PDB file of N, CA and C in Angstrom:
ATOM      1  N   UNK A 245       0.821  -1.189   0.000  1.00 67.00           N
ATOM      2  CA  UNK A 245       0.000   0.000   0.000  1.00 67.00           C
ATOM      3  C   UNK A 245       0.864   1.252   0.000  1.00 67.00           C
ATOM      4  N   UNK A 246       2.047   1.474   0.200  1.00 83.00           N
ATOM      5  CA  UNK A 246       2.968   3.161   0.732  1.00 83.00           C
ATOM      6  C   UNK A 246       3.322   2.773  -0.550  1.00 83.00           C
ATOM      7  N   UNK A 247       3.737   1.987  -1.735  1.00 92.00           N
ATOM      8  CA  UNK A 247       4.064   2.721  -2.986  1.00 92.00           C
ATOM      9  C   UNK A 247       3.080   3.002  -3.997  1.00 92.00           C
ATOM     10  N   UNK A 248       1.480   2.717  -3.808  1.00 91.00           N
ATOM     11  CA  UNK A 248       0.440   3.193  -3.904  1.00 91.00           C
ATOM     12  C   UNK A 248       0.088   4.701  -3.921  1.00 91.00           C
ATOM     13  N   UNK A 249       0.270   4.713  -2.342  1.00 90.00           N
ATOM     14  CA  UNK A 249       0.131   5.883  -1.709  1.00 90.00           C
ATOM     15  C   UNK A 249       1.299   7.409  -2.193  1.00 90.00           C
ATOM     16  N   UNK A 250       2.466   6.282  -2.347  1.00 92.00           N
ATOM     17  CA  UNK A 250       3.198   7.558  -2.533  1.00 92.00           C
ATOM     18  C   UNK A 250       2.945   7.986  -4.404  1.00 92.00           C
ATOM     19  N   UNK A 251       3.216   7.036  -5.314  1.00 94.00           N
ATOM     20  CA  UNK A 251       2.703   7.364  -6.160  1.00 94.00           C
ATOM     21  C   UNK A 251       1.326   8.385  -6.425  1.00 94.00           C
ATOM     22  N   UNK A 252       0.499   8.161  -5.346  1.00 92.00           N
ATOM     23  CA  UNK A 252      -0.748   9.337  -5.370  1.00 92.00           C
ATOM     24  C   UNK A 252      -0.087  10.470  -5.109  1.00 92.00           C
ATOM     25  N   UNK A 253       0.437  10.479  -4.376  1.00 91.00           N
ATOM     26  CA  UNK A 253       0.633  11.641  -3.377  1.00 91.00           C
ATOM     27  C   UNK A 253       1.663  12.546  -4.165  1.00 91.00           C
ATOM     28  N   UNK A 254       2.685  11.808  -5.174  1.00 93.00           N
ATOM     29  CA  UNK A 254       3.542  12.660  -5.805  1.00 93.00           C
ATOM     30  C   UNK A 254       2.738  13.127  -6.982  1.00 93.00           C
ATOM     31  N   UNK A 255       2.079  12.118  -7.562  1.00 94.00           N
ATOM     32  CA  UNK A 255       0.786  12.618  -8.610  1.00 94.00           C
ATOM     33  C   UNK A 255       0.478  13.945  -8.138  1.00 94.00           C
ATOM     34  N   UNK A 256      -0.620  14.059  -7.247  1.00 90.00           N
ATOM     35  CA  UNK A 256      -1.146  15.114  -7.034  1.00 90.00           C
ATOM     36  C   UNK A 256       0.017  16.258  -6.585  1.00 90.00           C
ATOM     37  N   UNK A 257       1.406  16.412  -6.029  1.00 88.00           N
ATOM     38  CA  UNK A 257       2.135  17.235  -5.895  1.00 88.00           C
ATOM     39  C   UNK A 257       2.540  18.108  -6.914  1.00 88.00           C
ATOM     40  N   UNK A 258       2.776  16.855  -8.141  1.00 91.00           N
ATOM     41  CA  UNK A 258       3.075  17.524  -9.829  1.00 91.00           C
ATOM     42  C   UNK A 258       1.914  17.803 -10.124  1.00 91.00           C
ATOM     43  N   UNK A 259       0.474  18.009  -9.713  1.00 87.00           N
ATOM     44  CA  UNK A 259      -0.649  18.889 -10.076  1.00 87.00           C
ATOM     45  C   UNK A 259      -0.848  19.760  -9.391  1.00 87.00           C
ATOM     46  N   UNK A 260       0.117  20.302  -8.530  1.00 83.00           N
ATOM     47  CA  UNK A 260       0.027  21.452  -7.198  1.00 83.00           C
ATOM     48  C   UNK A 260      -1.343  21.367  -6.488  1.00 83.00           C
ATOM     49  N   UNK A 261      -2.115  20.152  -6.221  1.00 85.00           N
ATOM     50  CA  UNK A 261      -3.219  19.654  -5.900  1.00 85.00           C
ATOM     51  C   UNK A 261      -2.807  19.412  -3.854  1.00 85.00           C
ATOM     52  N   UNK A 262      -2.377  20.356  -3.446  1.00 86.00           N
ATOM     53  CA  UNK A 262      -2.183  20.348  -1.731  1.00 86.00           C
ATOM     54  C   UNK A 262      -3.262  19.314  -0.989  1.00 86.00           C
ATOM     55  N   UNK A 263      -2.462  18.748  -0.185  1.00 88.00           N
ATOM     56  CA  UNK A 263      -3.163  17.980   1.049  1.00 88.00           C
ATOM     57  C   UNK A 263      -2.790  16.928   1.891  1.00 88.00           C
ATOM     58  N   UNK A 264      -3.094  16.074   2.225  1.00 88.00           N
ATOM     59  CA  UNK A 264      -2.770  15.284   3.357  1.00 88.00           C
ATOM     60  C   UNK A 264      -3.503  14.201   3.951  1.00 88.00           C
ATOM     61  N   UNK A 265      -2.758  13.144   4.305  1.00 90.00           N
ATOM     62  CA  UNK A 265      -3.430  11.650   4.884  1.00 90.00           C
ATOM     63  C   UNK A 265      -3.877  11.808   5.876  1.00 90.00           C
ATOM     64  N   UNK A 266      -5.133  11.278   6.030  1.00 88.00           N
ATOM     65  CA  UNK A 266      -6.000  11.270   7.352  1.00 88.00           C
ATOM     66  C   UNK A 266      -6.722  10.637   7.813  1.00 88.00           C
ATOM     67  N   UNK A 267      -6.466   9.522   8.985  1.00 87.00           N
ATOM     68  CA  UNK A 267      -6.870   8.426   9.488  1.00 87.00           C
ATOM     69  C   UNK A 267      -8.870   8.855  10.122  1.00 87.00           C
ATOM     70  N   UNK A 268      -9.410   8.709   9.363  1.00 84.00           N
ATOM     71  CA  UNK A 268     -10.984   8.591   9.971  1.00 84.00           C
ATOM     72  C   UNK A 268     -10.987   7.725  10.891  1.00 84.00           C
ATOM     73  N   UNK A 269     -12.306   7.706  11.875  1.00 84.00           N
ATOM     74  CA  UNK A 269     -12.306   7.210  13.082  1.00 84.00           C
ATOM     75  C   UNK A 269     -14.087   6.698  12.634  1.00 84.00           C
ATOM     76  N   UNK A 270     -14.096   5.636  12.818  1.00 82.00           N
ATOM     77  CA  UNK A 270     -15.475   4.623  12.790  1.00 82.00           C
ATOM     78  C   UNK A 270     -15.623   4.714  11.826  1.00 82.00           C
ATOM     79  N   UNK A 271     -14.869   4.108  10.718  1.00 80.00           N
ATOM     80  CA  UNK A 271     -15.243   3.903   9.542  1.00 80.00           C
ATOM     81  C   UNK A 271     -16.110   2.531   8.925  1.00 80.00           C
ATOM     82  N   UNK A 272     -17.092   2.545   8.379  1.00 79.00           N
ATOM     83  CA  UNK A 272     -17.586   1.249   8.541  1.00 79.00           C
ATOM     84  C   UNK A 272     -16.734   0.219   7.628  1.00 79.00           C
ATOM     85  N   UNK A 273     -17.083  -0.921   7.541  1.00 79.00           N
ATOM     86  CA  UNK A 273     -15.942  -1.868   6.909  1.00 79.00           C
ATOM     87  C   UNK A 273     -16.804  -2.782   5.611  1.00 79.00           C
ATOM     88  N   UNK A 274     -16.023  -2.453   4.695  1.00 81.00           N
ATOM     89  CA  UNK A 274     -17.165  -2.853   3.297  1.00 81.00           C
ATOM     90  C   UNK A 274     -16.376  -4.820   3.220  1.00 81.00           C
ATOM     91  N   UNK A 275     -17.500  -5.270   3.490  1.00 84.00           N
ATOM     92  CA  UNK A 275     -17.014  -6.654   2.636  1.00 84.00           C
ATOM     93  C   UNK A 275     -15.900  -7.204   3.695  1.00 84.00           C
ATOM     94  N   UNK A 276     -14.505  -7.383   3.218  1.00 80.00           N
ATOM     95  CA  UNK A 276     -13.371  -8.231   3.991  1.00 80.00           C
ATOM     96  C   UNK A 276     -12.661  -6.645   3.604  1.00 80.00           C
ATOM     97  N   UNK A 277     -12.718  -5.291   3.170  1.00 80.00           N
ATOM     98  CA  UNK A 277     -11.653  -4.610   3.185  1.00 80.00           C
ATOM     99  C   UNK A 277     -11.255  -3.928   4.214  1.00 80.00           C
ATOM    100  N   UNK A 278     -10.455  -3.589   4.802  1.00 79.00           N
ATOM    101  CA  UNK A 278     -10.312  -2.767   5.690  1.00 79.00           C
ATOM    102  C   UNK A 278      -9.584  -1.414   5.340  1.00 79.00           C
ATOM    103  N   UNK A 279     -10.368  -0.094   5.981  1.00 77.00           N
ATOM    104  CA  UNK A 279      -9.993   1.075   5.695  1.00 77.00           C
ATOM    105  C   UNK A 279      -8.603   1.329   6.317  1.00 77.00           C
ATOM    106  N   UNK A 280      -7.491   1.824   5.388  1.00 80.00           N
ATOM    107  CA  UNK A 280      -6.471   2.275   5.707  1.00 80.00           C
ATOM    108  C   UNK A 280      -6.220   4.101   6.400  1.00 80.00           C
ATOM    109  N   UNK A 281      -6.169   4.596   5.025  1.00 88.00           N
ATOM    110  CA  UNK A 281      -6.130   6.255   5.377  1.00 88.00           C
ATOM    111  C   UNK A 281      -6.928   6.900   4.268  1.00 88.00           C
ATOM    112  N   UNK A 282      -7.367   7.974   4.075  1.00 88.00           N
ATOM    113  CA  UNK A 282      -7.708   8.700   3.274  1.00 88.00           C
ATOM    114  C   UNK A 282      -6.841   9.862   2.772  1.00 88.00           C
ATOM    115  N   UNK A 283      -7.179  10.578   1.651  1.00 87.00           N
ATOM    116  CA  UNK A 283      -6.589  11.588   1.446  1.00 87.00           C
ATOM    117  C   UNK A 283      -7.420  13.079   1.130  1.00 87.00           C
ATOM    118  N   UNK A 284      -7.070  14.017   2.129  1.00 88.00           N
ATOM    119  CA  UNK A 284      -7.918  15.261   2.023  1.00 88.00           C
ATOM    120  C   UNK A 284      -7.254  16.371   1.699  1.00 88.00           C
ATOM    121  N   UNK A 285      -7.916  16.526   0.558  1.00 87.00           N
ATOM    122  CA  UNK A 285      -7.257  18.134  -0.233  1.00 87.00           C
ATOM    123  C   UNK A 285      -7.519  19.482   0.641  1.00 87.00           C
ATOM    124  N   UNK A 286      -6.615  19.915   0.549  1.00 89.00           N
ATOM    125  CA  UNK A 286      -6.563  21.346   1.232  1.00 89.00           C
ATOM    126  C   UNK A 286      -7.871  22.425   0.981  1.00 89.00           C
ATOM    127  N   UNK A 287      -8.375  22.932   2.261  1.00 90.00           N
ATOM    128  CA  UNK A 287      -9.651  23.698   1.860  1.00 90.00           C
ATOM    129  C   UNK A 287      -9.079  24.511   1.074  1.00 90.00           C
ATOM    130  N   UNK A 288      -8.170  25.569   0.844  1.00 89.00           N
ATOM    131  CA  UNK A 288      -8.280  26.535   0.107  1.00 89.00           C
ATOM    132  C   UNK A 288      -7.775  26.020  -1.377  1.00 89.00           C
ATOM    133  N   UNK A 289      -7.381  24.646  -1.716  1.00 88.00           N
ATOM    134  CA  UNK A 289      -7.452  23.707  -2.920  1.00 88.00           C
ATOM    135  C   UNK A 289      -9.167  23.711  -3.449  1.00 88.00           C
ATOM    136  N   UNK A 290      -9.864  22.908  -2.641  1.00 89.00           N
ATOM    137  CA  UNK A 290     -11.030  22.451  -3.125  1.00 89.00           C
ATOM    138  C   UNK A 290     -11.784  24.632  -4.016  1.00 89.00           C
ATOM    139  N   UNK A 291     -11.803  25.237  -2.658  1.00 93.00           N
ATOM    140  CA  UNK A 291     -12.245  26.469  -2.723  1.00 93.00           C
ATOM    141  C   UNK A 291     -12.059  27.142  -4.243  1.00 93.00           C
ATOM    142  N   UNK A 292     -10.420  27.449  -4.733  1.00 91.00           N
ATOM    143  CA  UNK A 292     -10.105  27.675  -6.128  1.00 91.00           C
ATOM    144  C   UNK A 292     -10.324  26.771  -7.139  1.00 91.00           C
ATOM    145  N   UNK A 293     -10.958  25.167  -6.883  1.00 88.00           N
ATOM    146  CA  UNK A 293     -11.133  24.452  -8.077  1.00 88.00           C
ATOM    147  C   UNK A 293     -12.692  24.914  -8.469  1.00 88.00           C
ATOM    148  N   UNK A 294     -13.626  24.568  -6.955  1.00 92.00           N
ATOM    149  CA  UNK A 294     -14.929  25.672  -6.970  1.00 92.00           C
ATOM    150  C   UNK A 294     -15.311  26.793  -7.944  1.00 92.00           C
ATOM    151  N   UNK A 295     -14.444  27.554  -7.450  1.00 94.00           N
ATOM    152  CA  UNK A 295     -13.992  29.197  -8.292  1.00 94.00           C
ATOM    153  C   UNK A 295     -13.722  28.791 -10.095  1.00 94.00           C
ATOM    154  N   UNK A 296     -13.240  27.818 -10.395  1.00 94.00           N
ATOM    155  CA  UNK A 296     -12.561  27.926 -11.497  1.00 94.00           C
ATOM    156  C   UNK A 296     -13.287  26.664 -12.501  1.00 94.00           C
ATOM    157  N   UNK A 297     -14.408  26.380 -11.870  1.00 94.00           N
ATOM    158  CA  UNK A 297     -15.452  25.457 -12.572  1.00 94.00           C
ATOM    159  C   UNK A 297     -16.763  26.470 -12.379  1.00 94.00           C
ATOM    160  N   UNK A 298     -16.760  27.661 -11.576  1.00 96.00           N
ATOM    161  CA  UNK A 298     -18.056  28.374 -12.089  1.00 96.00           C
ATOM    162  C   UNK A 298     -19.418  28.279 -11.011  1.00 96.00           C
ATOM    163  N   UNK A 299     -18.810  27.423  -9.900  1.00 96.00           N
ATOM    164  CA  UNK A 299     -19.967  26.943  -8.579  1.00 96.00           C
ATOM    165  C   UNK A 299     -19.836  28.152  -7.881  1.00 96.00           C
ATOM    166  N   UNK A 300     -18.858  28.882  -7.816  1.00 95.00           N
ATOM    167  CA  UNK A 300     -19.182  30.013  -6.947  1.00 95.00           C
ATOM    168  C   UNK A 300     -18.743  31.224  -7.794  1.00 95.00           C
ATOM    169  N   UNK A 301     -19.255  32.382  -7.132  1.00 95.00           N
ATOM    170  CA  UNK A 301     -19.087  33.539  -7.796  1.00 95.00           C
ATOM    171  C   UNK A 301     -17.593  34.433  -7.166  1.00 95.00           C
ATOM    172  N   UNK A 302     -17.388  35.582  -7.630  1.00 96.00           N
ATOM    173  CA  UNK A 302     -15.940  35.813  -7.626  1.00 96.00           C
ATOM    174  C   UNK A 302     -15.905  36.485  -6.145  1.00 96.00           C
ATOM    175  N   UNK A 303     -17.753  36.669  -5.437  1.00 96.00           N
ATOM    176  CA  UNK A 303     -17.589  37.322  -4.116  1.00 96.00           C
ATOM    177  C   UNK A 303     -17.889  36.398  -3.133  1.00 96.00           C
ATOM    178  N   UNK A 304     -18.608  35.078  -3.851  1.00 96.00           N
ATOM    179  CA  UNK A 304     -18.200  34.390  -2.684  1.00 96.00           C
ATOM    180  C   UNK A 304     -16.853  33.802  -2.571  1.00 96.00           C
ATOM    181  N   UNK A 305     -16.419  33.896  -3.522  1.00 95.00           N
ATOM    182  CA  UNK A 305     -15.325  33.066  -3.807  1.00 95.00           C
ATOM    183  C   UNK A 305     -13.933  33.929  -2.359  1.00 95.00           C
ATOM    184  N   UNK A 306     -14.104  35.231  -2.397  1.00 95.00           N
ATOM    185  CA  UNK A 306     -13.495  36.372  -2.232  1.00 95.00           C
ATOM    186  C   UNK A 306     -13.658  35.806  -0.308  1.00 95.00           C
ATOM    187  N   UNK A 307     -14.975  36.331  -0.379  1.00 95.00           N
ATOM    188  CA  UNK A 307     -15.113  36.085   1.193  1.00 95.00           C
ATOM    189  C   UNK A 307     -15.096  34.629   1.883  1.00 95.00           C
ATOM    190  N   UNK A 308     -14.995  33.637   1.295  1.00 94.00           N
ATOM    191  CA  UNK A 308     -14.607  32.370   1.239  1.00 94.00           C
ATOM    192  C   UNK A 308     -13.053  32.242   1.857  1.00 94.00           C
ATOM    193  N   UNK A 309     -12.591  32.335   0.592  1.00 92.00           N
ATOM    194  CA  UNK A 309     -10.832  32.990   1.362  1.00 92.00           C
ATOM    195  C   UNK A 309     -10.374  33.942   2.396  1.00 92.00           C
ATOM    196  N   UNK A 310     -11.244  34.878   2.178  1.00 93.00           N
ATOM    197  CA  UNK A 310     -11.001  35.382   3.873  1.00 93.00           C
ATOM    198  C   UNK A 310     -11.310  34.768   4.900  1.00 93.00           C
ATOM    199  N   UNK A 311     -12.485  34.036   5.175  1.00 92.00           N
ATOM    200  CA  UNK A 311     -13.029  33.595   5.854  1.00 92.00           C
ATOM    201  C   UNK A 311     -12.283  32.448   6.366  1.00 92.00           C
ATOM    202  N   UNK A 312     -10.993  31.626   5.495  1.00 87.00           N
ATOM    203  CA  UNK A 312     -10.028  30.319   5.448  1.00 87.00           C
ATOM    204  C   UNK A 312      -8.602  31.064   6.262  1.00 87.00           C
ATOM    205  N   UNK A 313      -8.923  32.386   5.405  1.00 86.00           N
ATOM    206  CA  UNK A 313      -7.696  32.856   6.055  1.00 86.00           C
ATOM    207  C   UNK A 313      -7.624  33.503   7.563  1.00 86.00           C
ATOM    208  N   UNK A 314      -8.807  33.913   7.930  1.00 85.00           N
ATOM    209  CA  UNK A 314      -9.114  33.884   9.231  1.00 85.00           C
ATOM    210  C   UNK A 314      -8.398  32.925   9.980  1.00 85.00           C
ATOM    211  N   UNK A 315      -9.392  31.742   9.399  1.00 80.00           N
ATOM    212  CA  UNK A 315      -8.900  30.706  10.392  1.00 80.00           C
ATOM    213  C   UNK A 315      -7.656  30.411  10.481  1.00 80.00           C
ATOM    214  N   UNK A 316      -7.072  30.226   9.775  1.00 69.00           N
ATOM    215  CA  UNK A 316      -6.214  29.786   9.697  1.00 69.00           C
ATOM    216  C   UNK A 316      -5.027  30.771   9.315  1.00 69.00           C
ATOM    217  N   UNK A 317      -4.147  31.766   9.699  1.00 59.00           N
ATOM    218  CA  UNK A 317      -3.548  32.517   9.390  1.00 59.00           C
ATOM    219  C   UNK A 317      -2.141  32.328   8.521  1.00 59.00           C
ATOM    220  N   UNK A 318      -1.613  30.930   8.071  1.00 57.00           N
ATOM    221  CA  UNK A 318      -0.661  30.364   7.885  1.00 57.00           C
ATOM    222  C   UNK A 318      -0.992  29.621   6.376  1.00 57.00           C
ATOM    223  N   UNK A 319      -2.228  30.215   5.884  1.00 46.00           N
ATOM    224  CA  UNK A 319      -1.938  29.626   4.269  1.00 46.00           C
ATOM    225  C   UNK A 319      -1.706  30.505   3.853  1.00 46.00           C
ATOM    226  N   UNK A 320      -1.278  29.752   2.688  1.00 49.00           N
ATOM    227  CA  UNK A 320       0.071  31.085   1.435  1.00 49.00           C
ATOM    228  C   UNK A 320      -1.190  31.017   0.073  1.00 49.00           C
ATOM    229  N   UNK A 321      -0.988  31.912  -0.445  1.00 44.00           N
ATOM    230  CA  UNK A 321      -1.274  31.641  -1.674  1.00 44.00           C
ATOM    231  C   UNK A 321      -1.100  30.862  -2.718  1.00 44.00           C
TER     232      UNK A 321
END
C-alpha cells in the first residue's frame, strides 16, 4: 500500500493539488476490506477548483478565502 500511496501523493504534488493523509475514526468496513487512510485536499485547494469550474461567484469566492484565512492565518497563496 505506501508505494500506492506515494505514487498518489507525488501525482497530485506535480498537479500542485495540496493535502494530506488522514486516518478517519469509525469507519464502517465494506465486505473483507479494511480502511487504511484517506486523502484530504486542502480547503483553500477544493475552494479555487470551486472558483474555477463556475460553482461560486468571484464574491463568494473572495469572502470564502477570507473567511479560510481567518482561520487559519498560515496559508500562502
Amino acid at each position: 500500500m505506501g508505494i500506492a500511496m506515494n505514487h498518489f501523493e507525488f501525482t497530485l504534488r506535480e498537479l500542485e493539488i495540496n493535502g494530506q493523509w488522514i486516518i478517519k475514526e469509525n469507519v464502517p468496513r465494506i465486505n473483507s476490506l479494511d480502511y487504511i487512510v484517506s486523502w484530504q485536499e486542502d480547503t483553500e485547494n477544493r475552494l479555487k477548483r470551486r472558483y474555477a469550474k463556475g460553482e461560486i461567484t468571484t464574491e463568494e469566492y473572495k469572502k470564502m478565502k477570507k473567511d479560510i484565512e481567518e482561520e487559519s492565518p498560515n496559508v500562502r497563496e
